[in-house]
Coordinates of C-alpha atoms and ligand atoms in Angstrom, one line a residue:
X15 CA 32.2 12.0 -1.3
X16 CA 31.0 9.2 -3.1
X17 CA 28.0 9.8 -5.6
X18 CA 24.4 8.2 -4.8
X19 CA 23.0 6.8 -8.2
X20 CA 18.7 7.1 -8.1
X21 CA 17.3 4.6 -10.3
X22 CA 13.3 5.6 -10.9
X23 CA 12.1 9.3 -11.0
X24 CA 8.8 8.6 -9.3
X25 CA 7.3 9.4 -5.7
X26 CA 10.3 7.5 -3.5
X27 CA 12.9 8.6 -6.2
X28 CA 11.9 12.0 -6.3
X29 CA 11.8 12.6 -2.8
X30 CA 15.1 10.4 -2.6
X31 CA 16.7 12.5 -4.2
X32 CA 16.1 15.5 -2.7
X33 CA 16.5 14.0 0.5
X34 CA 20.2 12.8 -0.2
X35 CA 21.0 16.2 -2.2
X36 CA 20.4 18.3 0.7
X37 CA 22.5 16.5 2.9
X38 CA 25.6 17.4 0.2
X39 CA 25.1 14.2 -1.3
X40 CA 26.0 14.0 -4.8
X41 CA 23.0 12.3 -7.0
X42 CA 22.5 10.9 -10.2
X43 CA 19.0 10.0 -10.9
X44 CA 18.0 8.0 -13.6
X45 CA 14.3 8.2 -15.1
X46 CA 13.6 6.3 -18.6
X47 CA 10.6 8.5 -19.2
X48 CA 9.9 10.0 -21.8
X49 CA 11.9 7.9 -24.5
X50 CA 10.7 4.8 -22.4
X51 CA 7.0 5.1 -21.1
X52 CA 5.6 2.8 -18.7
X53 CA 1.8 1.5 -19.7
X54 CA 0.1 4.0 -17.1
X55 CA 2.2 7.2 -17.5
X56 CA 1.5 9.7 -20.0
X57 CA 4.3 12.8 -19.3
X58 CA 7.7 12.5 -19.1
X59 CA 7.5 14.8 -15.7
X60 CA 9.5 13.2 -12.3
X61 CA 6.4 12.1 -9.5
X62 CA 3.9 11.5 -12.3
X63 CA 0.4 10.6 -10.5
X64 CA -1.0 7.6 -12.9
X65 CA -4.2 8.0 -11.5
X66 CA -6.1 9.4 -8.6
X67 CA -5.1 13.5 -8.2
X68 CA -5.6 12.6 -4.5
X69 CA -2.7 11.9 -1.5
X70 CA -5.7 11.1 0.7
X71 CA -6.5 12.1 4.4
X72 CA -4.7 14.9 6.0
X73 CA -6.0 15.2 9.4
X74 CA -4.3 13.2 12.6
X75 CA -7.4 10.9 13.3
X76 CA -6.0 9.6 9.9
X77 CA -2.9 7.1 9.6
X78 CA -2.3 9.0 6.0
X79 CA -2.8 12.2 7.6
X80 CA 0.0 11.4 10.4
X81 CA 2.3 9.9 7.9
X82 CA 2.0 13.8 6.2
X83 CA 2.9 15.6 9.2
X84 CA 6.1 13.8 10.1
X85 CA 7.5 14.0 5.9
X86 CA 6.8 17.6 6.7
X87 CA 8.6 18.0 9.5
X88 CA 11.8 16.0 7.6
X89 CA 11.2 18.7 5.1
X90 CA 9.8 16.6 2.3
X91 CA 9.9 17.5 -1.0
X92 CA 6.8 16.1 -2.0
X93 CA 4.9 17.5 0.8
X94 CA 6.1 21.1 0.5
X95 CA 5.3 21.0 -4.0
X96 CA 1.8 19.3 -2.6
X97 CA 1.2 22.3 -0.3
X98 CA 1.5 24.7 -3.1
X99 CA -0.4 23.1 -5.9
X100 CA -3.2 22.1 -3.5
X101 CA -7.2 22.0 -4.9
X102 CA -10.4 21.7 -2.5
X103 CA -10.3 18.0 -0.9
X104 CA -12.5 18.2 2.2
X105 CA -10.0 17.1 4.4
X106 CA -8.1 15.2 2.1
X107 CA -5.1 16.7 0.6
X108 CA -5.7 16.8 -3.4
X109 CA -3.5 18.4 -5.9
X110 CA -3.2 20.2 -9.7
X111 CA -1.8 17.1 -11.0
X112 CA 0.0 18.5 -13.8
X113 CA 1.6 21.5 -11.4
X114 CA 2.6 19.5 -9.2
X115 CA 4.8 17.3 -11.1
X116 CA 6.1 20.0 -13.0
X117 CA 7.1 21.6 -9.9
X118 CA 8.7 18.2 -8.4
X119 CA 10.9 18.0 -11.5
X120 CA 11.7 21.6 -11.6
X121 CA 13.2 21.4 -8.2
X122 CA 14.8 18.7 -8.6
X123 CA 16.1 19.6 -12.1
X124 CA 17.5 23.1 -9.8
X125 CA 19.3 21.5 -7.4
X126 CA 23.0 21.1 -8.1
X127 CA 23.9 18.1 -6.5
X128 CA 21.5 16.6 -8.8
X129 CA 22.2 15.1 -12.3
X130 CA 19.1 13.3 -13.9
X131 CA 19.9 10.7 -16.9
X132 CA 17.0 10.5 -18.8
X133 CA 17.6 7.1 -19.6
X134 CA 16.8 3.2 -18.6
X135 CA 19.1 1.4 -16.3
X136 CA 19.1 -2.0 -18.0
X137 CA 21.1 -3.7 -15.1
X138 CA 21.5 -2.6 -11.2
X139 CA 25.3 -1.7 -10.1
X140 CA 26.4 -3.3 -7.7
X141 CA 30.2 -1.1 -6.9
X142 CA 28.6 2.1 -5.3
X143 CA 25.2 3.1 -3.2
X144 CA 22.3 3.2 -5.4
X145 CA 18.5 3.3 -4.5
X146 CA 16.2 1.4 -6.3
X147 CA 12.6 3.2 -6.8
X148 CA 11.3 2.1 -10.4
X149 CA 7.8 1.1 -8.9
X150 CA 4.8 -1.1 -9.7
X151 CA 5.7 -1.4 -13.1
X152 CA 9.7 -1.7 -13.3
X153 CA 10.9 -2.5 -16.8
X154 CA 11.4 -5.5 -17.9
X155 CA 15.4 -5.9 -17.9
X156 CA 15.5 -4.0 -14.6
X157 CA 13.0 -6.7 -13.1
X158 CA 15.1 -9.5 -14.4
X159 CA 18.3 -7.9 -12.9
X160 CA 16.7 -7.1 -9.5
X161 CA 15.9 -11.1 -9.6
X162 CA 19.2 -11.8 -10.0
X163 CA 20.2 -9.6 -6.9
X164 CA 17.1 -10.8 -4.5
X165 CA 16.3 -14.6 -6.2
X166 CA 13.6 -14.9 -8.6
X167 CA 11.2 -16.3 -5.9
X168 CA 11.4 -13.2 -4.4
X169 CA 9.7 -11.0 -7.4
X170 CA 6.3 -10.8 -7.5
X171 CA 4.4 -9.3 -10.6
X172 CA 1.2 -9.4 -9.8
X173 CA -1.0 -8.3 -7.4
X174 CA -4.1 -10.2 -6.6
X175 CA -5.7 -9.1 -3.2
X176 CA -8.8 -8.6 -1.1
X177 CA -9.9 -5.6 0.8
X178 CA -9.0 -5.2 4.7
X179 CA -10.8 -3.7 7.4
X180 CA -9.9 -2.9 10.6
X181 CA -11.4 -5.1 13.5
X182 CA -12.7 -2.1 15.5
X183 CA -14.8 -0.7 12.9
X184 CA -17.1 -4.1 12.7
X185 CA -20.4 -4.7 13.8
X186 CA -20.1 -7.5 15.9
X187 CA -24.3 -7.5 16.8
X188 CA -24.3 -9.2 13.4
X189 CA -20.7 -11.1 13.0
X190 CA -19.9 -14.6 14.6
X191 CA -16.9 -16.2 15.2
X192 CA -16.6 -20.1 14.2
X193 CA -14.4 -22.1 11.8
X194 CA -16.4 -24.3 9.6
X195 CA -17.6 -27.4 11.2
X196 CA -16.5 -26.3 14.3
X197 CA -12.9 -27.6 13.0
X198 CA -9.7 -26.0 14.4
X199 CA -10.0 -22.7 16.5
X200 CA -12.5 -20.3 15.8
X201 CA -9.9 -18.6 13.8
X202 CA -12.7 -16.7 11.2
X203 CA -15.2 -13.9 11.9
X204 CA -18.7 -14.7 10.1
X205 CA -21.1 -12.4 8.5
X206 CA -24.0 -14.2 7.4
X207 CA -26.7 -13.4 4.6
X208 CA -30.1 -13.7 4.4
X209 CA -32.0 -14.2 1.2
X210 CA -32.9 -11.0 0.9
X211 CA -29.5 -9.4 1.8
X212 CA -27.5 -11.6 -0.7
X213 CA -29.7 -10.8 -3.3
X214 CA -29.3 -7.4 -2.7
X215 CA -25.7 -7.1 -2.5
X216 CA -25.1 -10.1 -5.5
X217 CA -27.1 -7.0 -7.6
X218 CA -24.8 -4.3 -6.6
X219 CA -21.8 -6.4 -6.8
X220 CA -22.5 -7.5 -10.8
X221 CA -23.1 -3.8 -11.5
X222 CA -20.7 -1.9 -10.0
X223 CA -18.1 -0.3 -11.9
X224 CA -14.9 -2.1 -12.1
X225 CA -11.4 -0.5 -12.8
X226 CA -10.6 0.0 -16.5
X227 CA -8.3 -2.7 -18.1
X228 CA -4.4 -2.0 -18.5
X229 CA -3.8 -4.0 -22.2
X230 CA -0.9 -5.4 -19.7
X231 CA -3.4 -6.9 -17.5
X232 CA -4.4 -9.9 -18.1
X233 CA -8.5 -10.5 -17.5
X234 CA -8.1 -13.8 -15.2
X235 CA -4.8 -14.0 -13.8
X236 CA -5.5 -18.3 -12.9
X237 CA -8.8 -19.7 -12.2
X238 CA -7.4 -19.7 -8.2
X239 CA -7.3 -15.9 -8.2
X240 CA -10.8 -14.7 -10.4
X241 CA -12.5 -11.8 -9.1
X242 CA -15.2 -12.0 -6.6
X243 CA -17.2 -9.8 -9.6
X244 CA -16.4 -12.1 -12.5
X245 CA -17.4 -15.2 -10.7
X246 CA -20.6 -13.6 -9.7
X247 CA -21.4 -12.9 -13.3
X248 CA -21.1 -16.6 -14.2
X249 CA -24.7 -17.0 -12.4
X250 CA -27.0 -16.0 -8.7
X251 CA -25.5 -19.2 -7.2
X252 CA -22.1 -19.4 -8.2
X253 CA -20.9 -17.3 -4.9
X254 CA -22.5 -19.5 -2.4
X255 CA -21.1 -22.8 -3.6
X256 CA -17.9 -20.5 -3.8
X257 CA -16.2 -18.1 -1.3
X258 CA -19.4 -17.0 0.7
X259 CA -20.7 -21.2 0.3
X260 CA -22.8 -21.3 4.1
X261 CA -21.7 -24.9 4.8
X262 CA -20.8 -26.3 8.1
X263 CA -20.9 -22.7 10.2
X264 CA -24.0 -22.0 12.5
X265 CA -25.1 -18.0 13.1
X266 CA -25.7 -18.7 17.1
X267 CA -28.5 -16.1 16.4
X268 CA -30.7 -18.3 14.6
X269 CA -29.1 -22.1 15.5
X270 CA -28.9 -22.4 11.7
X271 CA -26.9 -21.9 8.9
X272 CA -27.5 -18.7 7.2
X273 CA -28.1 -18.2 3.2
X274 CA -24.9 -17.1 2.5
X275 CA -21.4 -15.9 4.8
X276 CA -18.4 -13.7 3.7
X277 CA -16.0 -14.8 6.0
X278 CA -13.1 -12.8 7.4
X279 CA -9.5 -13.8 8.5
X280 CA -7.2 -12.5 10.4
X281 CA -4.6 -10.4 8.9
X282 CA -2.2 -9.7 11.3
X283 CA -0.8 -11.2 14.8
X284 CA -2.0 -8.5 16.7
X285 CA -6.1 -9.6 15.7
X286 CA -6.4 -5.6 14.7
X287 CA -7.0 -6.1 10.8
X288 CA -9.1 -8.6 8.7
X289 CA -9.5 -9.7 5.1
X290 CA -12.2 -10.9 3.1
X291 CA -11.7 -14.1 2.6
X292 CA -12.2 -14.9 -1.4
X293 CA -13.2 -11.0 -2.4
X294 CA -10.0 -10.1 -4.5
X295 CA -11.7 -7.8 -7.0
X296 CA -11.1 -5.1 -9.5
X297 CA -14.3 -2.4 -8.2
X298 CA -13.2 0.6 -8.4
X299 CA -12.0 1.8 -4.4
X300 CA -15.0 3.8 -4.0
X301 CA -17.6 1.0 -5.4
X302 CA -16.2 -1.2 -2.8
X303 CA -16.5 0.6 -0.4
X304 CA -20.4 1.4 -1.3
X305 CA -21.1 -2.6 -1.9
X306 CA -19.3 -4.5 0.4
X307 CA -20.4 -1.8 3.5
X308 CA -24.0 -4.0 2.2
X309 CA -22.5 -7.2 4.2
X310 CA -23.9 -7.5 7.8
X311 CA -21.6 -6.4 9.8
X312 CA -19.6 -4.0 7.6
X313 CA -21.9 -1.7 7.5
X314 CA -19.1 1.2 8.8
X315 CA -16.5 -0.7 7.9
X316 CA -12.9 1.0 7.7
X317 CA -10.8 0.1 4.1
X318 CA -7.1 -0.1 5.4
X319 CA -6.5 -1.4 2.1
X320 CA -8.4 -2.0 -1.5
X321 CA -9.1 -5.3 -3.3
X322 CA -6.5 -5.0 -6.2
X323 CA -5.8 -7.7 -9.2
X324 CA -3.4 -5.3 -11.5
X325 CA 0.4 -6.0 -12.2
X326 CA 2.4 -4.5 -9.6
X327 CA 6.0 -5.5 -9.2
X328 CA 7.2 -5.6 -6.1
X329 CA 9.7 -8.0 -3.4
X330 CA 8.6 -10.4 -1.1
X331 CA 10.6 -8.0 1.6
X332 CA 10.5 -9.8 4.8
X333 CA 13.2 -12.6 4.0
X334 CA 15.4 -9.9 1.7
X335 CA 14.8 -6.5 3.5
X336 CA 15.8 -4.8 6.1
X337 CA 13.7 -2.1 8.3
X338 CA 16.6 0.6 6.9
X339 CA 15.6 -0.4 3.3
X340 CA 19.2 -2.2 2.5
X341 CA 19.1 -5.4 1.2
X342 CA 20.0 -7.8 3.7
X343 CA 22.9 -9.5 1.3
X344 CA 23.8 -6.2 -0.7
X345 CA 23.7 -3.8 2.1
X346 CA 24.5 -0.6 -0.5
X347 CA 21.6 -1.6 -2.3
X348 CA 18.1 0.7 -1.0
X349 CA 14.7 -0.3 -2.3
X350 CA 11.6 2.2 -2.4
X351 CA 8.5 3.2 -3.2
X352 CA 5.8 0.5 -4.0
X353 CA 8.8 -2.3 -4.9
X354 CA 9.1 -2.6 -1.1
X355 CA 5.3 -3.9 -0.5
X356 CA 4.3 -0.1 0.5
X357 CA 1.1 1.0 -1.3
X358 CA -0.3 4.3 -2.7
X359 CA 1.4 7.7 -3.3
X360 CA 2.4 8.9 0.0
X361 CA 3.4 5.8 1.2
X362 CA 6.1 5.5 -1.8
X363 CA 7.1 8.8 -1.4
X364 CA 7.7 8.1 2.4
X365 CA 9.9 5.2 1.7
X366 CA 12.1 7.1 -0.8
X367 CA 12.2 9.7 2.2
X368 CA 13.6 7.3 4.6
X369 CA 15.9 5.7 1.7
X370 CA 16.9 8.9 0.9
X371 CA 18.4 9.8 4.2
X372 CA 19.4 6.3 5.0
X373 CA 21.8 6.1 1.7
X374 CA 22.7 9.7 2.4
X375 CA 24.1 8.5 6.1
X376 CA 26.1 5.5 4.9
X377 CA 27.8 7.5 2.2
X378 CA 28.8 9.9 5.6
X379 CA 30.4 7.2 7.4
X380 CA 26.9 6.9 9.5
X381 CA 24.6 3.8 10.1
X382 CA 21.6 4.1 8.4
X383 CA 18.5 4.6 10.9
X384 CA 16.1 2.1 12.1
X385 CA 12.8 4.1 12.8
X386 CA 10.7 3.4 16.0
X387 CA 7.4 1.3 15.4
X388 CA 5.5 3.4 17.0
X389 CA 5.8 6.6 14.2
X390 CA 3.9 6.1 11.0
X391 CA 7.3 5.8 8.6
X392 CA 8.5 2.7 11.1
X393 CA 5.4 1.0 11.4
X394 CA 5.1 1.0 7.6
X395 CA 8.9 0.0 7.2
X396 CA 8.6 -2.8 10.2
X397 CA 5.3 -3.9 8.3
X398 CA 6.9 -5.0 5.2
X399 CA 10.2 -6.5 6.7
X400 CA 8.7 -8.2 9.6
X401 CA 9.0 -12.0 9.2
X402 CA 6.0 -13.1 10.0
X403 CA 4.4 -11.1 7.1
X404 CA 6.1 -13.7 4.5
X405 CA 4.9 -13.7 2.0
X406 CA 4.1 -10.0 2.2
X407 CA 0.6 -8.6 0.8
X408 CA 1.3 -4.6 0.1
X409 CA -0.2 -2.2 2.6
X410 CA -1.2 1.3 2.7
X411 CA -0.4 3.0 6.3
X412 CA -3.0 2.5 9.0
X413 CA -3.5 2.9 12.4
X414 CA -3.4 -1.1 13.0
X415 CA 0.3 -0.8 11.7
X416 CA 1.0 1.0 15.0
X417 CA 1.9 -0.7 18.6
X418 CA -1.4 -0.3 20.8
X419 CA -1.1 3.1 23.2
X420 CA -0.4 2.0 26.8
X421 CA -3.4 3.4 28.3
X422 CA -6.9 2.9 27.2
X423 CA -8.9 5.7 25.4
X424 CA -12.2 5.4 24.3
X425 CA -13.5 6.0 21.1
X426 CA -11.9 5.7 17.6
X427 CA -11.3 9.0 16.7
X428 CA -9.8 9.7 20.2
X429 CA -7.5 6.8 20.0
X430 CA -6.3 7.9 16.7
X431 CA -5.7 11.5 17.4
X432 CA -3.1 9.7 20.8
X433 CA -1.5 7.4 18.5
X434 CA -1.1 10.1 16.3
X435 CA 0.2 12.6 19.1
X436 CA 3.1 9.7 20.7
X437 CA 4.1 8.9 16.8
X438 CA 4.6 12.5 16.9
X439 CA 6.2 13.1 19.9
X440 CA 8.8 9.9 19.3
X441 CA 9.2 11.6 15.8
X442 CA 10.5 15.0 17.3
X443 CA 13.7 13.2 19.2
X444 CA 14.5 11.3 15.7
X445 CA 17.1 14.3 15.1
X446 CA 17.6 14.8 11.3
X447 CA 14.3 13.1 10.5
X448 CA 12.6 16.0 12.4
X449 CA 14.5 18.7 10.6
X450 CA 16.5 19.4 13.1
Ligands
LIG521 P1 6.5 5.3 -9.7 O1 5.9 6.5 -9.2 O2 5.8 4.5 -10.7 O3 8.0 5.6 -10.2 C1 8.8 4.7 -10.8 C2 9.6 5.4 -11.9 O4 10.6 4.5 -12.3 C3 8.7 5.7 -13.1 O5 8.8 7.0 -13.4 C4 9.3 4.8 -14.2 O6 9.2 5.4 -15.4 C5 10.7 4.6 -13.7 N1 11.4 3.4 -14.2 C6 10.9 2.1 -14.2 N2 11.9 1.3 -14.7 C7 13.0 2.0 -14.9 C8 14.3 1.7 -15.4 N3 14.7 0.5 -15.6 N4 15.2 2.7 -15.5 C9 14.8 4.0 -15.3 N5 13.6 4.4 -14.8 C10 12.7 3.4 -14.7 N6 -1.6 4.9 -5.5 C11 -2.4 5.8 -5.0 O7 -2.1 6.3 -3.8 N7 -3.5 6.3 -5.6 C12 -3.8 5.9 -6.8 O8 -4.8 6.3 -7.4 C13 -3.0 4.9 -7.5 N8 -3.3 4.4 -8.7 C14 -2.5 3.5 -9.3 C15 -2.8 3.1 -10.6 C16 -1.9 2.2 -11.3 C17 -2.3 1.8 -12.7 C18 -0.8 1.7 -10.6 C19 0.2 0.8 -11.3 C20 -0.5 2.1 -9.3 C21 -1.3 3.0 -8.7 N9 -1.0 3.5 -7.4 C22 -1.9 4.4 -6.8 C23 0.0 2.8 -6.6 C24 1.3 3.6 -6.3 O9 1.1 4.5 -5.3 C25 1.9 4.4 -7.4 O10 2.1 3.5 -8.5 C26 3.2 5.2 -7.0 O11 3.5 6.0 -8.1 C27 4.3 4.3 -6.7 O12 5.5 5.1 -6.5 P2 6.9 4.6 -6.9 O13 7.9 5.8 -6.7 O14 7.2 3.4 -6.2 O15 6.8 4.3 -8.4

């Protein structure tokens, strides 16, 4: 049979791989690491974790958590090598960093079917299958070929974005709804500031502790797109005649307007997730969570997704990709991994899964597999291909992702854990996809 060529040795390429090998799929992957580093890895190891040691939650009240247990039950790669080089996480699942990409590339460097090139791939073939996984920070010739394949306007480099929370997890005691002036629909969710609550939170925000710097990363990407923390520091005021300015929206609570809003927009069709409107930001995750749960209103509010301003590569998927991770024009081309729009670890290694077997299928003569919406790997895949997601923001799995159940169950938890059980219960009739 025809070979499968693997271009990017990380999380989706990895687990790719090892997908396509097993199903007698002859692979070459090609990984430019080490003679060619990237400017956040440091080893030359396949499945290199640049930062956190953490693949987050791993319990099924926890999107993250369900997106695990069905990669486990396709027999992922990454899932079993995390099992074994595990450390204490709560419920989290954490691992030995260094093991655990040493292990990934030791099994992959076993497997026969597998041939890794320990070299760039300067341009993208076009005359056999080929999976392209070379992440958030692709190489420069690579990107310029993949721009050639999708149309520049599809390639994004950078990464600008504020954090989203789920609507659920909102105090809506505090929160109003109104647009300013009382212009257009009451499209925006409200939490308003006194005084003494925005002085409060404008002194966390200024000294909290912000990611460190990439050299690559600019400091102000264009005046348009400044951190919610730098603009702060240029003086008390600046945010309120900025994004949390009070003008023209009334808190029905008091008939006036308050000191200061952070308003919050809609950020899908379904109402189920919101954004902070103005707040992209380079806090470390955990420091956002800590300051902005200081905003009436978020006070338990749920991060689906972090503020982020770093370079990140990745396609504007919804007008180029399909839900089976083929190009829409180059149909033996795959994406994965955090090129698609998919963000973190898990969620790139869950891609290359689904790429992996995909490619794997149309080498065999078989149509590569669209995967129901209501499991955690289709949500995520519909997510980034759906059209009215243009122009995509990337997204870490959640439970918003997911079709509503068809019943009503009260209580978060409760609702997650039977979301969780019919994702699991669809996934278990998905033949190869559930090991069978
Ligand atoms: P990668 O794992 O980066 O793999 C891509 C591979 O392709 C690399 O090994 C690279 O060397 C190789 N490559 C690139 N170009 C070429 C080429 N032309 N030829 C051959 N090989 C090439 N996610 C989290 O969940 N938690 C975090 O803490 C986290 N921190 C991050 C920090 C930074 C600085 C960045 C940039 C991202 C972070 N992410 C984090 C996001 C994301 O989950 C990871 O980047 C993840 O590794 C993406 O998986 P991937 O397989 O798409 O890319």
């Amino acid at each position: 049979p025809e070979k499968l060529i693997i271009i990017g040795g990380g999380l989706a390429g990895s687990e790719a791989a090892w997908q396509a090998a097993r199903r007698g799929v002859k692979v070459e992957l090609w990984e430019m690491r080490p003679g060619k580093m990237t400017p956040a890895h440091r080893t030359g190891y396949l499945a290199e974790l640049v930062c956190s040691n953490s693949l987050r939650a791993d319990t099924l009240e926890n999107a993250a958590g369900l997106l695990k247990a069905e990669m486990r039950r396709a027999r992922s790669l990454i899932m079993a090598v995390a099992e074994e080089c595990r450390v204490p996480a709560g419920k989290a699942l954490a691992v030995d960093r260094e093991e655990f990409a040493a292990r990934v590339t030791a099994a992959l460097e076993a497997e026969e079917r597998i041939t890794i090139i320990r070299e760039e791939a300067r341009a993208i073939p076009l005359h056999e299958p080929v999976i392209i996984a070379t992440g958030p920070l692709t190489s420069p010739a690579l990107a310029e070929s993949l721009k050639g394949l999708t149309g520049a306007e599809y390639l994004y480099f950078y990464d600008a974005a504020a954090p989203i929370v789920t609507a659920e997890s909102l105090n809506y005691n505090r929160i109003f709804k109104a647009s300013r002036y009382g212009r257009g629909e009451e499209d925006y969710l409200n939490c308003p500031l006194n005084e003494e609550e925005y002085r409060r939170f404008y002194e966390a925000l200024i000294t909290a502790e912000r990611h460190p710097r990439h050299e690559f990363e600019p400091e102000v990407v264009f005046e348009g797109c400044m951190p919610v923390e730098v603009m702060a520091r240029r003086g008390p005021d600046t945010l309120r005649f900025g994004p949390m300015r009070p003008v023209g929206l009334i808190d029905p609570a008091t008939g006036k307007e308050p000191y200061a809003v952070v308003q919050l927009r809609r950020d899908n069709l379904a109402g189920t997730l919101y954004n902070l409107v103005g707040f992209q930001t380079s806090l470390k995750w955990g420091e956002q969570e800590r300051v902005f749960r200081l905003i009436p209103g978020l006070e338990e509010a749920e991060f689906v997704r972090f503020g982020v301003m770093h370079r990140n590569t990745y396609i504007n998927s919804p007008p180029v990709l399909k839900p089976t991770l083929q190009l829409k024009e180059h149909p033996q081309v795959f994406l994965a991994g955090q090129l698609t729009g998919v963000e973190g670890y898990i969620e790139s290694a869950a891609s290359g899964l689904v790429a992996g077997i995909n490619a794997a299928r149309l080498i065999k003569g078989q149509d590569p597999l669209i995967l129901p919406p209501a499991t955690a790997h289709g949500a995520l895949l519909h997510y980034i291909t759906d059209p009215t997601h243009d122009p995509l923001q990337p997204m870490h799995i959640n439970f918003g992702l997911l079709p509503p159940l068809e019943r009503r169950v009260k209580g978060r938890e409760a609702r997650n854990r039977a979301l969780a059980e019919r994702a699991l219960q669809i996934w278990s009739s998905l033949g190869e996809f559930s090991g069978n």
